[in-house]
Each structure stands twice: as structure tokens, then as C-alpha cells.
């Protein structure tokens, strides 16, 4: 599958569309999503600003360079890592979080999957947003 239109599924709360060839995925109208898995696709961006209720997110093995999770549930579990360029080379993922999310114990909020170097967390950087409204926020960059 290379595309999917979810715009009419406004009550959708569970979405698993991993292991496809999706290059774009718009979940902006799916504001009730609580479980979202889009791993192993070809996504270059993922906008989650309209999905505050996500409790489980799995988006590893895509082509993401940035991921903003600062507006989703502070108790969410997020699986990231194993991001690559379109040529298959490993690339760094910058994850934007809020201060509460960053304060979680390591490994309890964001989990890593890195097939290039298992258990290597150095391909993920955090930027903490002090204001998650996305309007003039201050950033603090934390490399992990």
C-alpha cells in the first residue's frame, strides 16, 4: 500500500499501517487516536500536533529526521529509531518533547530500535520545548 486516506475516519482510535510503502500519512482529522503504529514505511514527516491522546506510538524504520511529540500524552510510550535516508543510510532523528516528557526516567517514555547498531541511542537527539504551543517556544537541545 502506498497511500491511505483517513480524513473521513474522525472517530478512529487505533491505527496500524506498518510494513507498507507509505510516503505520506495525514492523521490530522484523527484526533482520538490512542494507538498508532506506522513503522516500516517510507515516511519523511509525521505531524502529530492534532493527536494529543496517543498512548502508544511506533514509528521506527522510516525516513524521519524530526518528530514532535510535545503535545501528546505525557505517559505515552514511543518507539523510534532505525531512521534512514532514502538511500538506506542511517540518519539522526530529532525528537521534540516537552519538559514533563523529558523528565521521565530513560527508557520509560521513548524506546529505541536501531538495526544499524542495536541498543545505540546516539542516533536520537531531544529538543525540549518549554512552550508546547509551537508559538515562539524556547529550545534546549539534548543529545543522547
mmCIF file of C-alpha atoms in Angstrom, residues 55-122:
data_model
loop_
_atom_site.group_PDB
_atom_site.id
_atom_site.type_symbol
_atom_site.label_atom_id
_atom_site.label_comp_id
_atom_site.label_asym_id
_atom_site.label_seq_id
_atom_site.Cartn_x
_atom_site.Cartn_y
_atom_site.Cartn_z
ATOM 1 C CA UNK A 55 -0.690 6.479 24.354
ATOM 2 C CA UNK A 56 1.320 4.200 22.056
ATOM 3 C CA UNK A 57 3.271 5.360 19.018
ATOM 4 C CA UNK A 58 5.551 3.194 16.920
ATOM 5 C CA UNK A 59 7.259 4.969 14.034
ATOM 6 C CA UNK A 60 10.644 3.277 13.702
ATOM 7 C CA UNK A 61 12.155 2.311 10.327
ATOM 8 C CA UNK A 62 11.056 5.290 8.265
ATOM 9 C CA UNK A 63 12.913 8.276 6.813
ATOM 10 C CA UNK A 64 12.079 10.752 9.593
ATOM 11 C CA UNK A 65 14.558 13.441 10.600
ATOM 12 C CA UNK A 66 12.232 15.193 13.091
ATOM 13 C CA UNK A 67 9.348 14.070 15.270
ATOM 14 C CA UNK A 68 7.361 16.438 17.501
ATOM 15 C CA UNK A 69 5.652 14.587 20.351
ATOM 16 C CA UNK A 70 5.463 17.575 22.709
ATOM 17 C CA UNK A 71 1.670 17.729 22.537
ATOM 18 C CA UNK A 72 0.858 14.055 23.062
ATOM 19 C CA UNK A 73 0.070 12.317 26.356
ATOM 20 C CA UNK A 74 2.935 12.630 28.844
ATOM 21 C CA UNK A 75 2.564 8.941 29.726
ATOM 22 C CA UNK A 76 2.780 7.715 26.145
ATOM 23 C CA UNK A 77 5.179 5.016 25.013
ATOM 24 C CA UNK A 78 7.001 5.874 21.821
ATOM 25 C CA UNK A 79 9.154 3.565 19.718
ATOM 26 C CA UNK A 80 11.617 5.407 17.474
ATOM 27 C CA UNK A 81 14.968 4.771 15.865
ATOM 28 C CA UNK A 82 16.257 2.978 12.823
ATOM 29 C CA UNK A 83 15.610 6.041 10.662
ATOM 30 C CA UNK A 84 17.418 6.139 7.344
ATOM 31 C CA UNK A 85 17.900 8.302 4.294
ATOM 32 C CA UNK A 86 16.132 7.388 1.068
ATOM 33 C CA UNK A 87 19.400 5.643 0.114
ATOM 34 C CA UNK A 88 19.248 3.451 3.209
ATOM 35 C CA UNK A 89 21.986 5.202 5.189
ATOM 36 C CA UNK A 90 21.390 5.684 8.944
ATOM 37 C CA UNK A 91 20.330 9.205 9.938
ATOM 38 C CA UNK A 92 19.725 11.083 13.155
ATOM 39 C CA UNK A 93 16.203 11.689 14.412
ATOM 40 C CA UNK A 94 15.461 14.842 16.419
ATOM 41 C CA UNK A 95 12.552 14.323 18.816
ATOM 42 C CA UNK A 96 10.795 17.416 20.171
ATOM 43 C CA UNK A 97 9.408 16.766 23.665
ATOM 44 C CA UNK A 98 8.002 18.863 26.479
ATOM 45 C CA UNK A 99 9.728 19.229 29.842
ATOM 46 C CA UNK A 100 7.484 16.696 31.598
ATOM 47 C CA UNK A 101 8.189 14.069 28.956
ATOM 48 C CA UNK A 102 11.931 14.692 29.121
ATOM 49 C CA UNK A 103 11.913 14.305 32.908
ATOM 50 C CA UNK A 104 10.724 10.674 32.635
ATOM 51 C CA UNK A 105 13.224 8.004 33.547
ATOM 52 C CA UNK A 106 15.260 6.976 30.481
ATOM 53 C CA UNK A 107 13.589 4.135 28.637
ATOM 54 C CA UNK A 108 10.138 4.680 30.126
ATOM 55 C CA UNK A 109 8.937 7.204 27.581
ATOM 56 C CA UNK A 110 10.890 6.675 24.391
ATOM 57 C CA UNK A 111 12.203 3.291 23.355
ATOM 58 C CA UNK A 112 14.834 2.750 20.721
ATOM 59 C CA UNK A 113 15.090 0.310 17.870
ATOM 60 C CA UNK A 114 18.255 0.606 15.841
ATOM 61 C CA UNK A 115 19.027 -2.247 13.481
ATOM 62 C CA UNK A 116 22.203 -0.493 12.375
ATOM 63 C CA UNK A 117 23.672 -0.596 15.861
ATOM 64 C CA UNK A 118 21.386 -2.390 18.366
ATOM 65 C CA UNK A 119 20.752 -0.511 21.625
ATOM 66 C CA UNK A 120 22.560 2.559 20.262
ATOM 67 C CA UNK A 121 20.721 5.648 21.467
ATOM 68 C CA UNK A 122 23.087 8.117 19.853
#
